[in-house]
Short mmCIF file of C-alpha atoms and ligand atoms in Angstrom, two decimals:
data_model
loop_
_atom_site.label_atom_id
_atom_site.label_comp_id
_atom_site.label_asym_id
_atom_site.label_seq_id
_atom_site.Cartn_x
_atom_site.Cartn_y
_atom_site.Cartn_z
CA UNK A 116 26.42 2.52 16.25
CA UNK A 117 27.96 3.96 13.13
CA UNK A 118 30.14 7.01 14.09
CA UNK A 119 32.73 9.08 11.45
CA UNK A 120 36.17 8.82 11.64
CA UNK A 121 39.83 9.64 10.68
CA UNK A 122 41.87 6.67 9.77
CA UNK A 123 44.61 4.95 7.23
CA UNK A 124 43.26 2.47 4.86
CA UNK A 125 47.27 1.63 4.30
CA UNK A 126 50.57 2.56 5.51
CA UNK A 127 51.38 4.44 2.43
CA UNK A 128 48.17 6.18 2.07
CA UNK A 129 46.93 9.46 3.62
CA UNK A 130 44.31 9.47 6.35
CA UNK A 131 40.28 10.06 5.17
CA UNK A 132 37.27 9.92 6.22
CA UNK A 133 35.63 6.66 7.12
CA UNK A 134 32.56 5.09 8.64
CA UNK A 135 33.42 2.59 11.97
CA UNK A 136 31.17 1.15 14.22
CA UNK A 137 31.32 1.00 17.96
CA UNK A 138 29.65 -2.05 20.53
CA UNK A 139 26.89 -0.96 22.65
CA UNK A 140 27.18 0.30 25.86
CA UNK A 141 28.45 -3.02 27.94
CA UNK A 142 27.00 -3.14 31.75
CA UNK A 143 30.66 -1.63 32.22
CA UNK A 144 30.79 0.79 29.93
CA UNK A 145 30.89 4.03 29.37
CA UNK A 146 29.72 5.88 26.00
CA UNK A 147 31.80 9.07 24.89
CA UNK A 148 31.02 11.96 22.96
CA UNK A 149 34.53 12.74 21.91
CA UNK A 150 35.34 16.50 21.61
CA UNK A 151 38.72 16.77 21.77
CA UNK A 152 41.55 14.52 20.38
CA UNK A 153 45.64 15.39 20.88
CA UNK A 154 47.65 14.27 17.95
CA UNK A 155 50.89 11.97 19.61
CA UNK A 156 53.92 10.93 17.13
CA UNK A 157 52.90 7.64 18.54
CA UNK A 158 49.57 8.75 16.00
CA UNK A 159 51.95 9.40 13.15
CA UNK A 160 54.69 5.93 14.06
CA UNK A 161 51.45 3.60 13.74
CA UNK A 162 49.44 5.22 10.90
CA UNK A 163 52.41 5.14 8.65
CA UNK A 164 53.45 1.73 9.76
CA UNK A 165 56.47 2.59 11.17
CA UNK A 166 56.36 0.23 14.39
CA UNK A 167 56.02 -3.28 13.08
CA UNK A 168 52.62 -4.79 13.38
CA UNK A 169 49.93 -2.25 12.78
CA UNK A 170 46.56 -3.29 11.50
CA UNK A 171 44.37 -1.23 8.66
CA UNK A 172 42.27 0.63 8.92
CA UNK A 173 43.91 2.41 11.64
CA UNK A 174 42.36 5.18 13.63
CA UNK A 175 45.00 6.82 15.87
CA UNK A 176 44.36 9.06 18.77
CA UNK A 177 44.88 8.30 22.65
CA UNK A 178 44.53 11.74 24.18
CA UNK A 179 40.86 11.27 23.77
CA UNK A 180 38.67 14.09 26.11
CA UNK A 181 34.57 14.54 25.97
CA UNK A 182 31.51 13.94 27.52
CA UNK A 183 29.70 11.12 28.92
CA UNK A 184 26.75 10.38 27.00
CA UNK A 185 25.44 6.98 28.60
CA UNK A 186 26.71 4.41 30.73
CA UNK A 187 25.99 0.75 31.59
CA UNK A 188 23.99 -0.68 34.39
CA UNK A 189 26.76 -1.43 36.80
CA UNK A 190 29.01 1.84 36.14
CA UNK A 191 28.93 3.37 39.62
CA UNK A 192 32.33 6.11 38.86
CA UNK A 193 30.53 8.04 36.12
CA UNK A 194 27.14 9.16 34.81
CA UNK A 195 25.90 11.19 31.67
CA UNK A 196 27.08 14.88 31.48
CA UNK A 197 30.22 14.11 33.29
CA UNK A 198 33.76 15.47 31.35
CA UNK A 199 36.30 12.64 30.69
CA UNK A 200 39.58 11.53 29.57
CA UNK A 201 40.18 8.59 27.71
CA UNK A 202 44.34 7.69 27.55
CA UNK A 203 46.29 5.00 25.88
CA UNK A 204 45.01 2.07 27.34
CA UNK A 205 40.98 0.51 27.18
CA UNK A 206 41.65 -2.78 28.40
CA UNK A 207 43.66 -5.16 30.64
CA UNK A 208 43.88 -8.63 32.33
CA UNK A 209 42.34 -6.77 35.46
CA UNK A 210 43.81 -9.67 37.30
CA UNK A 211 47.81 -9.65 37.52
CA UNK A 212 49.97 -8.17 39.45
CA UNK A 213 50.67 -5.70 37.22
CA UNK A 214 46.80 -4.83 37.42
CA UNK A 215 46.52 -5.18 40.65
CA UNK A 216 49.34 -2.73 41.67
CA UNK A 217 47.54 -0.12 38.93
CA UNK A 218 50.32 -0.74 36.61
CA UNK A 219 47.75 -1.71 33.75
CA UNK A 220 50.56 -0.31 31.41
CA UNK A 221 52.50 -2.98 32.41
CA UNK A 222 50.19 -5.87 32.17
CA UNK A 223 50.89 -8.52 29.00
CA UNK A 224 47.59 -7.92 27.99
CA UNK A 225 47.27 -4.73 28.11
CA UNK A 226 44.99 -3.44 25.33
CA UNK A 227 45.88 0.00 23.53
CA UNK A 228 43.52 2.48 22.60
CA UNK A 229 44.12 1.59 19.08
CA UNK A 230 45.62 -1.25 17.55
CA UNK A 231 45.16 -3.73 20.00
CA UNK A 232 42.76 -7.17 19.65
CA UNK A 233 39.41 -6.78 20.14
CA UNK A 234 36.25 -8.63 19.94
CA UNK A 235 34.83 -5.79 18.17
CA UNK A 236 34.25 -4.94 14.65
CA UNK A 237 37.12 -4.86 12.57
CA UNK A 238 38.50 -7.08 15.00
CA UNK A 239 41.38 -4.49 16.28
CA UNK A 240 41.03 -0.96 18.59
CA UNK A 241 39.98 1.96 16.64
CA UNK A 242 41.27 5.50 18.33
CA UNK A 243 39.88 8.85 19.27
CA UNK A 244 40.18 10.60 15.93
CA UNK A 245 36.16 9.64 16.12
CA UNK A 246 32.96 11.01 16.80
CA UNK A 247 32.21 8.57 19.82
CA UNK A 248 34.08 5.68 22.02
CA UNK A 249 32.63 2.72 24.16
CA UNK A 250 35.44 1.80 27.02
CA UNK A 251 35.38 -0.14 30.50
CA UNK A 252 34.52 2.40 33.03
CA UNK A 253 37.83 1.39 34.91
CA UNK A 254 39.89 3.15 31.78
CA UNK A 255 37.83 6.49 32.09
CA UNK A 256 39.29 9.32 33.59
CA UNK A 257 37.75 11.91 35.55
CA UNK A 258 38.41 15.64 34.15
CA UNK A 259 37.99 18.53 37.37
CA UNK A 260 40.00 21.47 34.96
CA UNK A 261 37.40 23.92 33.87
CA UNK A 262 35.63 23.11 30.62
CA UNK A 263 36.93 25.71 28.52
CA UNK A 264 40.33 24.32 29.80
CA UNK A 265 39.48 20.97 27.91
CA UNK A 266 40.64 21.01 24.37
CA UNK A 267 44.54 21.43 25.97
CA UNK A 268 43.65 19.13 28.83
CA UNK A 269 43.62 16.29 26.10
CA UNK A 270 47.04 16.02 25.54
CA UNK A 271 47.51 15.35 29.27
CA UNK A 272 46.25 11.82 28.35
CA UNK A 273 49.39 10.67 26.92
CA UNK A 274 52.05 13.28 27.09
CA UNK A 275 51.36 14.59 30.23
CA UNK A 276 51.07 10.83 32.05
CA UNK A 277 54.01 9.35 29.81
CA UNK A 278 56.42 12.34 31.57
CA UNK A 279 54.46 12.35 35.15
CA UNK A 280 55.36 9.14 35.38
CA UNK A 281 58.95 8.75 35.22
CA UNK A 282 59.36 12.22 37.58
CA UNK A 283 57.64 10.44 39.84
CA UNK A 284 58.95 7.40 39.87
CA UNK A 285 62.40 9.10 39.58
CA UNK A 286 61.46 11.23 42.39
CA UNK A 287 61.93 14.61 40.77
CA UNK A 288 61.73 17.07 43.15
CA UNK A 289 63.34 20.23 44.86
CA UNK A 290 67.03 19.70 45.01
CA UNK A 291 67.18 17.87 41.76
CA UNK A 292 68.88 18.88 38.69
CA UNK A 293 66.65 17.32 35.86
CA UNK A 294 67.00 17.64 32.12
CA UNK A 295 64.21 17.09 29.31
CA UNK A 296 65.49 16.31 25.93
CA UNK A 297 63.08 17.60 22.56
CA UNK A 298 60.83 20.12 23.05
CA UNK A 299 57.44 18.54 21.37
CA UNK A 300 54.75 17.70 22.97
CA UNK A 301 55.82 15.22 25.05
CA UNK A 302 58.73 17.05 26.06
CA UNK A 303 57.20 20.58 26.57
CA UNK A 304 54.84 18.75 29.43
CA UNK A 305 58.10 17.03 31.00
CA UNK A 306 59.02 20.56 31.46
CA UNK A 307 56.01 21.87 32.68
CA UNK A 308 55.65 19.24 35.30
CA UNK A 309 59.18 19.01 36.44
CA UNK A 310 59.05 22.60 37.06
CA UNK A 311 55.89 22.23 38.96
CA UNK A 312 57.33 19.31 41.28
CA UNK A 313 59.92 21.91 42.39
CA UNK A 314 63.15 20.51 40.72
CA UNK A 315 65.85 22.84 38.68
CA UNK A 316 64.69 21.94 34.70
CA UNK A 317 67.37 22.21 31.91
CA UNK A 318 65.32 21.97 28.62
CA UNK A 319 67.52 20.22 25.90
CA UNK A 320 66.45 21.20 22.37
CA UNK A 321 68.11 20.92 18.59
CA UNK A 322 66.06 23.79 17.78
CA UNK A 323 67.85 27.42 18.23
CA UNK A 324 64.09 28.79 17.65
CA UNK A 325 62.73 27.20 20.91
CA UNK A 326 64.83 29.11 23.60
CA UNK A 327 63.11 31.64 24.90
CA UNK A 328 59.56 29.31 24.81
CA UNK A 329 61.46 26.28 26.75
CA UNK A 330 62.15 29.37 29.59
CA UNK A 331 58.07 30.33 29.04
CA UNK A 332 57.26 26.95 29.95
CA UNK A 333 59.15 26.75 32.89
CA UNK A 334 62.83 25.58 31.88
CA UNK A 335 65.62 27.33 34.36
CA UNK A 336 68.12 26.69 31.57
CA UNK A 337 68.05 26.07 27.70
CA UNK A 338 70.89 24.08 25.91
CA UNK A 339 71.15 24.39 22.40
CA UNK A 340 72.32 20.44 22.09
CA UNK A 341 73.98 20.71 18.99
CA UNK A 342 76.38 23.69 20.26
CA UNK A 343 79.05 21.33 22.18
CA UNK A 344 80.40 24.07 24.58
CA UNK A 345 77.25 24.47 25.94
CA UNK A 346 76.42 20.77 26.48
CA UNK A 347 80.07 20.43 28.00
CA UNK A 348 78.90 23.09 30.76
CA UNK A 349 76.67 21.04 32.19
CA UNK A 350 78.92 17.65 32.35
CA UNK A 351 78.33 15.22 34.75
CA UNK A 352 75.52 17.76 36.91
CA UNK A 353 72.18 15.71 36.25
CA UNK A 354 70.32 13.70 39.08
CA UNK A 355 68.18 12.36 35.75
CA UNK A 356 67.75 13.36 32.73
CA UNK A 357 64.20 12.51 30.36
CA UNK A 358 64.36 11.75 26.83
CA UNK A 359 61.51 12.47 24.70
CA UNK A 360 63.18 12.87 21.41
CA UNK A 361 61.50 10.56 18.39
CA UNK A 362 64.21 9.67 16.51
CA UNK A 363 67.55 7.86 16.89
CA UNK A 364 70.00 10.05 17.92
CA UNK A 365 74.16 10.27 20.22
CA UNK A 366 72.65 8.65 23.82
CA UNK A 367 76.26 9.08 24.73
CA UNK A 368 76.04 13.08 24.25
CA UNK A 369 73.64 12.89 27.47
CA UNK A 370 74.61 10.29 29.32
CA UNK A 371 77.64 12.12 30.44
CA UNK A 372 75.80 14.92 31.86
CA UNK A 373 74.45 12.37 34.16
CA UNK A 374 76.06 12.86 37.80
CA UNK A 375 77.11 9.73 39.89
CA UNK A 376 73.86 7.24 40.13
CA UNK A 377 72.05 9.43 37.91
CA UNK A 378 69.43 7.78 35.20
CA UNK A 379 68.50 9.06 31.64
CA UNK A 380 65.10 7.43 30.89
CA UNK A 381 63.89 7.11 27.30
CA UNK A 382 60.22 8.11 26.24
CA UNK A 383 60.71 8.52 22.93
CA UNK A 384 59.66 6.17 20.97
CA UNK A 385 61.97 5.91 17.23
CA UNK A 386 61.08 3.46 14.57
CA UNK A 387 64.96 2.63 14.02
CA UNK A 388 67.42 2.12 17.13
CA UNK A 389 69.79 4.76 18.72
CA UNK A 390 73.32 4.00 17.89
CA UNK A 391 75.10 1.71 20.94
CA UNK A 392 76.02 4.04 23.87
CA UNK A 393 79.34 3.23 25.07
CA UNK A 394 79.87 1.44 28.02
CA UNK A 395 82.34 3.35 29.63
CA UNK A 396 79.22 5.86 30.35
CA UNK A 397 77.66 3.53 32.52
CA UNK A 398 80.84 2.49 34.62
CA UNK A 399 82.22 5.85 35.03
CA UNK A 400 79.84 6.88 37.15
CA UNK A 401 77.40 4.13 37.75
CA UNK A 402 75.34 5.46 35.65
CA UNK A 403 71.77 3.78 34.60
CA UNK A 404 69.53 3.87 31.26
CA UNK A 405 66.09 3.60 31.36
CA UNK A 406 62.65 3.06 29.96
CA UNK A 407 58.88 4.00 31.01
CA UNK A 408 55.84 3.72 29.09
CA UNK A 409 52.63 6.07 29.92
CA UNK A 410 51.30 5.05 33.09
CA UNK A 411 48.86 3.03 35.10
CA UNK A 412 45.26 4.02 35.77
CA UNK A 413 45.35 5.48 39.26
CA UNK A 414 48.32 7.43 38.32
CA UNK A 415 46.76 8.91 35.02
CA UNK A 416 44.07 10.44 37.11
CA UNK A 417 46.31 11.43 39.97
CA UNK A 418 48.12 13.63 37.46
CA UNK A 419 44.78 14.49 35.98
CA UNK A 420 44.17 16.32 39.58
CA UNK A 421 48.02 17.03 39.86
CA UNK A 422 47.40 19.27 36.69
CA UNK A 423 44.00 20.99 37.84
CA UNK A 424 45.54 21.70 40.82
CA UNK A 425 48.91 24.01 39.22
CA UNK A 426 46.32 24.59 36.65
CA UNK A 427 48.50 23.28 33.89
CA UNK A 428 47.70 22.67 30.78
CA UNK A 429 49.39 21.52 27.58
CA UNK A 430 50.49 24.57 25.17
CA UNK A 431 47.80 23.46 21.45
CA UNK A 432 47.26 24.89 18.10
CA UNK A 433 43.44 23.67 17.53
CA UNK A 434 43.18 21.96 13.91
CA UNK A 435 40.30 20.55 11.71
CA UNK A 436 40.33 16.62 11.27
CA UNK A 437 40.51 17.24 7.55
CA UNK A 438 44.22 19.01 8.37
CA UNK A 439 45.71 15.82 9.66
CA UNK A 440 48.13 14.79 7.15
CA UNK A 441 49.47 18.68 7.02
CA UNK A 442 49.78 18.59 11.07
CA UNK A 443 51.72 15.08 10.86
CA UNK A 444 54.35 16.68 8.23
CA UNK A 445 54.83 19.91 10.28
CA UNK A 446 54.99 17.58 13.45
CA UNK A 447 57.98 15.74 11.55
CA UNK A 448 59.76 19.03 11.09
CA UNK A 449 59.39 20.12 14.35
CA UNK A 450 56.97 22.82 13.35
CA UNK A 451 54.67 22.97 16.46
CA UNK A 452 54.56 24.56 19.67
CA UNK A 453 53.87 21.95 21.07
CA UNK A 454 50.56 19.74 20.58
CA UNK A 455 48.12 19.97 17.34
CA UNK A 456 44.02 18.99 18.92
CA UNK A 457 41.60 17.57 16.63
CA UNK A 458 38.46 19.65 17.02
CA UNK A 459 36.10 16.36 16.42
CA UNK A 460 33.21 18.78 15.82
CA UNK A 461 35.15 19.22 12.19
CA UNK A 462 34.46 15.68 11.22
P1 NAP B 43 57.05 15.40 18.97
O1 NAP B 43 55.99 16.34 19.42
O2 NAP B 43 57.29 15.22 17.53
O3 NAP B 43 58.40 15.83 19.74
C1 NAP B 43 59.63 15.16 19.56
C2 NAP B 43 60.75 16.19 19.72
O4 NAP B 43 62.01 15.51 19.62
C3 NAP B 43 60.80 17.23 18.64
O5 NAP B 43 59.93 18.33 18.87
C4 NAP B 43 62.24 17.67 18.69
O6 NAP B 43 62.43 18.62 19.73
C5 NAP B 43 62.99 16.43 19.15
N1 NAP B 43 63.78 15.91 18.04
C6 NAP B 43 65.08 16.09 17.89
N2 NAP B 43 65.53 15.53 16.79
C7 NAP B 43 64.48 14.97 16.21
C8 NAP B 43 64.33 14.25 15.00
N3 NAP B 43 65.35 13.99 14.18
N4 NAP B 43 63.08 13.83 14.69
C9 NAP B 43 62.05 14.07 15.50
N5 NAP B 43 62.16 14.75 16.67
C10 NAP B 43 63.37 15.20 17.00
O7 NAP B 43 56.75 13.92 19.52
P2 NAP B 43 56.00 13.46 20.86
O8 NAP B 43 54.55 13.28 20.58
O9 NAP B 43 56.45 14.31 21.98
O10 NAP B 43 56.59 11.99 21.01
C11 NAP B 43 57.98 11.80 21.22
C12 NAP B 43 58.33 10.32 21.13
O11 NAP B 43 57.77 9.65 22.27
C13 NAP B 43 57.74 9.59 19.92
O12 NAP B 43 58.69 8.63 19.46
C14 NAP B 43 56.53 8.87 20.48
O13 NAP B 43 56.15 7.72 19.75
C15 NAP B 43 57.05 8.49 21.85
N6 NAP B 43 56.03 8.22 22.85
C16 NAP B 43 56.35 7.29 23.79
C17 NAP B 43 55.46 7.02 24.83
C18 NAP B 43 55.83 6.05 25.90
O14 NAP B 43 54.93 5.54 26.57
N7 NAP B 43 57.11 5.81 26.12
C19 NAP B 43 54.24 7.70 24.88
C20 NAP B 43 53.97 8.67 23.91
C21 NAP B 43 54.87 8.92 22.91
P3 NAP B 43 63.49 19.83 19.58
O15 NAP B 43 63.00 20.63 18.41
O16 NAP B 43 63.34 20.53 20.87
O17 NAP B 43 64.83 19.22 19.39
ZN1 ZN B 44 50.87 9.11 22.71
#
């Protein structure tokens, strides 16, 4: 099937409309009509070739929500009509530990939503800036948020899971002092959830113009974290701190906020590496630095449900696929509060 898309032809040229294909529907498969795709800096790293490695054409997107329009002959989980998510991940092993434990993210072979090797034409994953997708049933996601919920239920597919599940895992809760760091889309759902799993949130932003919006979303407290006195307030006081910020920037600004056996975990994703935090940060107080990437499967739609049931949502500003390359330049600059959505009915 020949669908339109959005997609680089190179890493220095803007995306444009192009023509993919997508496989039949599999006996495992599930066929989307795609309505609704959020716009990650993950989008913006690959498509400009900032992460080593990426393959042209490439069509980002892996906050990918829409209906099911057909499914194969042994899909038992879903059936046409039904609204579903479609994350960062379309394939795995199925078979290693990893898998096993629903820590597809994990798994070596984990295959991402674009990008990744695949049998199918051109021969890599093509993402959800598209009119339609074909994906294993076990990568589909089950949507229960009221339909006219679902254009800022897509961004729950990446951001929302890539923050769930380090407060999780970190067991953010009430009692906990927690601290998000860069306010973007990522971020502003770190805040959101945090919030809603009962902990004390300190929002972290370089942006004076955020304040009152991080308290909006949730935050308890705003720091300003260029404005030193007010980052020296809240030394050593963090149970865990989570860093969403895309670009390389002073670890060892927020690593001393971090109480004794406290953990800052990095999100954020930058094409160049932080400068070395110093070591003395870590021995102080026992201090740890750490990484997570999205989530596994089972978690994904437990935080699907998680959201339905606070009723949260990501904060969008809807734009037209043709208003991509615009949306990636304001994204750069900060300029969004807090995830663009590709209407995919603008193709
Ligand atoms: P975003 O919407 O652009 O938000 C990033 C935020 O970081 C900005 O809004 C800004 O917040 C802050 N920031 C501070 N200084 C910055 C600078 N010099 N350049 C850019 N941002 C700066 O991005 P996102 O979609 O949330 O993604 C954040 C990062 O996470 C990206 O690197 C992305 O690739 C990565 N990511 C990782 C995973 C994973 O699995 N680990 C999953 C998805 C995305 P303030 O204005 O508040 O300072
Ligand atoms: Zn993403």
């Amino acid at each position: 099937m020949v669908v339109k898309a959005y997609g680089a032809p190179a890493a220095h040229e803007p995306l444009a409309p192009l023509n993919i294909t997508r496989r039949s529907v599999g006996a495992h498969d599930v066929q989307i009509d795609i309505l609704f795709c959020g716009i990650c800096h993950s989008d913006l790293h690959q498509a400009r070739g900032e992460w080593a490695g990426t393959l042209y054409p490439c069509v980002p997107g892996h906050e990918i929500v829409g209906r099911v329009a057909a499914v194969g002959n042994h899909v038992t989980n879903h059936k046409p009509g039904d609204l579903v998510g479609v994350g960062c991940i379309v394939d795995s092993c199925k078979d290693c530990d990893e898998c096993a434990d629903g820590f597809e993210n994990y798994c070596d072979n984990m295959i991402g939503t674009y990008n990744g090797p695949t049998p199918d034409a051109p021969g890599h994953t093509l993402g959800g800036y598209s009119q339609e997708i074909v994906v294993h049933e076990r990568y589909v996601l089950k949507i229960s948020h009221p339909e006219d919920q679902l254009a800022a239920v897509a961004p729950l597919l990446c951001a929302g899971i890539t923050t769930y599940s380090p407060l999780r895992h970190w067991q953010v809760g009430p009692g906990k002092k927690v601290g998000v760091v860069g306010i973007g889309g990522l971020g502003h759902m770190g805040i959101k959830l945090a919030h809603a799993m009962g902990a004390h949130v300190v929002a972290f932003t370089t942006s004076e113009s955020k304040r009152d919006a991080a308290l909006e979303l949730g935050a308890d407290e705003v720091v300003v974290s260029r404005n030193a006195d007010e980052m020296a307030a809240h030394a050593a006081s963090f149970d865990f701190i989570l860093n969403t910020v895309a670009a390389p920037h002073d670890l060892d600004a927020f690593l001393a906020l971090l109480k004794r056996d406290g953990t800052m975990t990095l999100v954020g994703a930058p094409a160049t590496p932080h400068p070395s935090p110093n070591v003395f940060n870590f021995i102080m107080r026992r201090r740890s630095l750490a990484g997570s990437m999205i989530g596994g499967i089972p978690e994904t739609q437990e935080m699907l449900d998680f959201c339905a049931e606070h009723g949260i949502t990501a904060d969008i500003e809807m734009i037209r696929a043709q208003d991509i390359e615009p949306a990636y330049e304001r994204m750069l600059k900060g300029d969004i509060k807090y995830r663009f959505v590709m209407d995919i009915a603008t193709m």
